[in-house]
């Protein structure tokens, strides 16, 4: 039977993770947060004191790196080499370095293989930057979620604040704009909608409204 794959891509802070997680729960599919994988690799790079631009060192590090995503009641737990790093991967330090690490071909190659394996084994809702274009090009349903930069920065600001992090709105906005620019401009698997993706601008929509919109567009089609 046909694989059940739903790809959700878009820029930082478009609400992809929350929406993908809720959608997966509704459908009974596995939720795969590919950004969490790039963040986990980046956390290890920083912990080991490596330069996030050093391709050779990072490629070597990867041969001894394992990242697992474990479904839990409160979303996904992210396990790096046996250690739960679900919170540690969300710090501003990781956010600021991740796009540089995500540009490295060896990193993308390894994570793409893991992500495809999950999509071939389970019905998935997978979110990221290159899911519809590169990781799951055959996915039956592809969505590209966007929102204005201001709204995305505001959402991320409130989310971080609720978790006890303090980063100014202005610096968050700047960081997200830079990250989007790097993600869209890179050579391998840049951030862009797949040709057959449905683009949804979520500016002014609540999480519930977006989830309902996606469910409506999926129709009885899952
Ligand atoms: O989704 P999230 O904002 O957590 O992703 C963090 C970073 O990981 C992105 O800014 C991007 O550099 C990288 N990423 C990627 N490809 C994906 C998912 C994330 O390059 N499929």
Coordinates of C-alpha atoms and ligand atoms in Angstrom, one line a residue:
X1 CA 0.0 0.0 0.0
X2 CA 1.1 3.6 -0.5
X3 CA 3.2 5.2 2.2
X4 CA 1.4 7.8 4.2
X5 CA 3.7 10.7 4.3
X6 CA 2.8 14.3 5.1
X7 CA 5.6 16.9 4.5
X8 CA 5.5 20.3 6.3
X9 CA 8.2 22.8 5.4
X10 CA 8.7 26.5 6.0
X11 CA 10.8 29.2 7.6
X12 CA 11.7 29.4 11.3
X13 CA 8.9 30.1 13.7
X14 CA 6.1 29.4 11.3
X15 CA 4.5 27.1 13.8
X16 CA 5.5 24.0 11.9
X17 CA 6.5 21.8 14.9
X18 CA 3.4 22.5 17.0
X19 CA 1.1 22.0 14.0
X20 CA 2.9 18.9 12.8
X21 CA 2.8 17.3 16.2
X22 CA -1.0 18.0 16.7
X23 CA -1.7 16.8 13.1
X24 CA 0.3 13.6 13.7
X25 CA -1.6 13.0 16.9
X26 CA -5.0 13.5 15.2
X27 CA -4.1 11.1 12.4
X28 CA -2.2 8.5 14.6
X29 CA 1.0 9.1 12.5
X30 CA 4.5 9.4 13.8
X31 CA 5.7 13.0 14.2
X32 CA 9.3 13.6 13.0
X33 CA 10.9 16.9 13.9
X34 CA 13.9 17.1 11.6
X35 CA 15.0 20.5 12.9
X36 CA 15.5 18.8 16.3
X37 CA 18.0 16.4 14.6
X38 CA 20.1 19.3 13.2
X39 CA 19.9 21.0 16.5
X40 CA 21.1 17.9 18.4
X41 CA 24.1 17.6 16.0
X42 CA 24.8 21.3 16.5
X43 CA 24.7 20.9 20.3
X44 CA 27.3 18.2 20.1
X45 CA 29.5 20.4 17.9
X46 CA 29.3 23.2 20.5
X47 CA 29.8 20.8 23.5
X48 CA 33.0 19.4 21.9
X49 CA 34.2 22.9 21.2
X50 CA 34.4 22.4 17.5
X51 CA 34.1 25.2 15.0
X52 CA 30.5 25.0 13.4
X53 CA 32.1 25.7 10.0
X54 CA 34.7 22.9 10.2
X55 CA 33.4 20.3 7.8
X56 CA 36.1 17.8 8.3
X57 CA 36.0 17.7 12.1
X58 CA 32.2 17.6 12.1
X59 CA 32.1 14.8 9.5
X60 CA 34.5 12.8 11.8
X61 CA 32.3 13.5 14.8
X62 CA 29.3 12.2 13.0
X63 CA 30.7 8.7 12.6
X64 CA 30.3 8.4 16.3
X65 CA 27.0 10.2 16.8
X66 CA 23.5 8.8 17.3
X67 CA 20.3 10.9 17.4
X68 CA 17.0 9.3 18.3
X69 CA 13.5 10.8 18.5
X70 CA 11.2 9.1 21.0
X71 CA 7.5 9.9 21.0
X72 CA 6.3 11.0 24.5
X73 CA 3.1 12.4 25.9
X74 CA 4.6 15.9 25.8
X75 CA 5.8 15.8 22.2
X76 CA 9.1 14.2 21.2
X77 CA 12.1 13.5 23.4
X78 CA 15.4 14.0 21.6
X79 CA 18.2 11.6 22.5
X80 CA 21.8 12.4 21.6
X81 CA 24.2 9.5 22.2
X82 CA 21.9 8.2 24.9
X83 CA 21.3 11.5 26.7
X84 CA 18.0 13.4 26.7
X85 CA 18.8 16.8 25.1
X86 CA 15.2 17.9 24.4
X87 CA 15.6 21.2 26.3
X88 CA 19.3 21.8 25.6
X89 CA 18.8 22.0 21.9
X90 CA 16.4 25.0 22.2
X91 CA 18.9 27.5 23.6
X92 CA 19.9 30.7 21.7
X93 CA 23.4 29.3 21.3
X94 CA 22.2 26.3 19.4
X95 CA 19.8 28.4 17.3
X96 CA 22.6 30.7 16.3
X97 CA 24.9 28.0 15.1
X98 CA 22.5 25.5 13.6
X99 CA 22.2 26.9 10.1
X100 CA 26.0 26.8 9.7
X101 CA 26.1 23.2 10.7
X102 CA 23.1 22.3 8.5
X103 CA 25.0 23.6 5.5
X104 CA 27.6 20.8 5.7
X105 CA 27.0 18.1 3.1
X106 CA 28.1 15.2 5.4
X107 CA 25.6 16.3 8.0
X108 CA 22.7 16.6 5.5
X109 CA 23.5 13.3 4.0
X110 CA 23.4 11.4 7.3
X111 CA 20.3 13.0 8.7
X112 CA 18.5 12.6 5.4
X113 CA 19.1 8.9 5.5
X114 CA 17.7 8.6 9.0
X115 CA 14.7 10.7 8.1
X116 CA 13.9 8.7 5.0
X117 CA 14.2 5.5 6.9
X118 CA 11.5 6.7 9.4
X119 CA 9.3 7.8 6.5
X120 CA 9.6 4.4 4.9
X121 CA 8.8 2.5 8.1
X122 CA 5.9 4.5 9.6
X123 CA 3.1 6.8 8.5
X124 CA 4.7 10.2 9.3
X125 CA 4.1 13.9 9.6
X126 CA 7.6 15.3 9.1
X127 CA 8.5 18.9 9.4
X128 CA 11.7 20.8 8.3
X129 CA 13.1 22.8 5.4
X130 CA 13.6 20.2 2.6
X131 CA 11.1 17.5 3.4
X132 CA 8.9 18.0 0.3
X133 CA 11.8 18.8 -2.0
X134 CA 14.5 16.3 -0.9
X135 CA 13.7 13.9 2.0
X136 CA 10.3 12.7 1.0
X137 CA 9.8 13.9 -2.6
X138 CA 7.1 11.3 -3.2
X139 CA 5.0 12.5 -0.2
X140 CA 1.4 12.6 -1.1
X141 CA 0.7 15.8 0.8
X142 CA 3.1 18.7 1.0
X143 CA 2.5 21.9 2.9
X144 CA 4.6 25.0 3.1
X145 CA 3.7 27.2 6.1
X146 CA 4.7 30.8 6.2
X147 CA 3.9 33.9 8.3
X148 CA 5.3 37.4 8.4
X149 CA 8.7 37.7 10.0
X150 CA 7.3 39.9 12.8
X151 CA 4.6 37.4 13.7
X152 CA 7.1 34.5 13.6
X153 CA 9.5 36.4 15.9
X154 CA 6.6 37.3 18.2
X155 CA 5.5 33.6 18.5
X156 CA 9.0 32.4 19.2
X157 CA 9.5 35.2 21.7
X158 CA 6.4 34.2 23.7
X159 CA 7.3 30.5 23.4
X160 CA 10.9 31.1 24.8
X161 CA 9.6 33.4 27.5
X162 CA 7.1 30.7 28.7
X163 CA 10.1 28.3 29.0
X164 CA 12.1 30.8 31.1
X165 CA 14.5 32.0 28.4
X166 CA 15.1 35.7 28.0
X167 CA 16.1 36.9 24.6
X168 CA 15.0 40.3 23.3
X169 CA 12.4 40.4 20.6
X170 CA 14.7 42.4 18.4
X171 CA 17.6 40.0 18.7
X172 CA 15.2 37.1 18.0
X173 CA 13.9 38.8 14.9
X174 CA 17.4 39.4 13.7
X175 CA 18.5 35.8 14.4
X176 CA 15.4 34.4 12.5
X177 CA 15.9 36.6 9.5
X178 CA 19.6 35.6 9.3
X179 CA 18.7 31.9 9.7
X180 CA 16.1 32.1 7.0
X181 CA 18.6 33.8 4.7
X182 CA 21.2 31.1 5.3
X183 CA 18.7 28.3 5.0
X184 CA 17.2 29.7 1.7
X185 CA 20.6 30.6 0.2
X186 CA 22.5 27.3 0.8
X187 CA 23.6 25.1 -2.0
X188 CA 22.3 21.8 -0.9
X189 CA 18.6 21.3 0.0
X190 CA 17.7 25.0 0.4
X191 CA 14.5 26.1 2.1
X192 CA 11.9 26.5 -0.6
X193 CA 8.4 25.1 -1.4
X194 CA 8.2 22.0 -3.5
X195 CA 6.5 22.5 -6.8
X196 CA 3.6 20.5 -5.7
X197 CA 3.4 22.0 -2.2
X198 CA 0.3 23.9 -0.9
X199 CA 1.5 27.2 0.5
X200 CA -0.4 28.5 3.6
X201 CA 0.2 31.9 5.1
X202 CA -0.6 31.5 8.8
X203 CA -0.3 35.2 9.7
X204 CA -3.2 36.0 12.0
X205 CA -4.3 32.3 12.3
X206 CA -4.3 30.4 15.6
X207 CA -2.7 27.0 15.9
X208 CA -6.2 25.4 16.0
X209 CA -7.2 27.2 12.8
X210 CA -4.1 26.0 11.0
X211 CA -4.5 22.4 12.1
X212 CA -8.2 22.5 11.0
X213 CA -7.2 24.0 7.6
X214 CA -4.7 21.2 7.0
X215 CA -7.2 18.5 8.1
X216 CA -9.7 20.1 5.7
X217 CA -7.2 20.0 2.8
X218 CA -6.3 16.4 3.6
X219 CA -10.0 15.6 3.3
X220 CA -10.8 11.9 3.7
X221 CA -7.5 11.4 1.9
X222 CA -5.3 9.9 4.5
Ligands
LIG1 O1 12.9 23.6 12.7 P1 14.0 24.3 13.4 O2 13.9 25.8 13.5 O3 14.2 23.7 14.8 O4 15.3 24.0 12.6 C1 16.6 24.5 13.0 C2 17.5 24.6 11.8 O5 17.9 23.3 11.3 C3 17.0 25.3 10.6 O6 17.2 26.7 10.7 C4 17.9 24.8 9.5 O7 19.2 25.4 9.5 C5 18.1 23.3 9.9 N1 17.2 22.4 9.2 C6 17.5 22.0 8.0 N2 16.7 21.1 7.3 C7 15.6 20.6 7.9 C8 15.3 21.0 9.2 C9 16.1 21.9 9.8 O8 18.5 22.5 7.4 N3 14.9 19.6 7.3

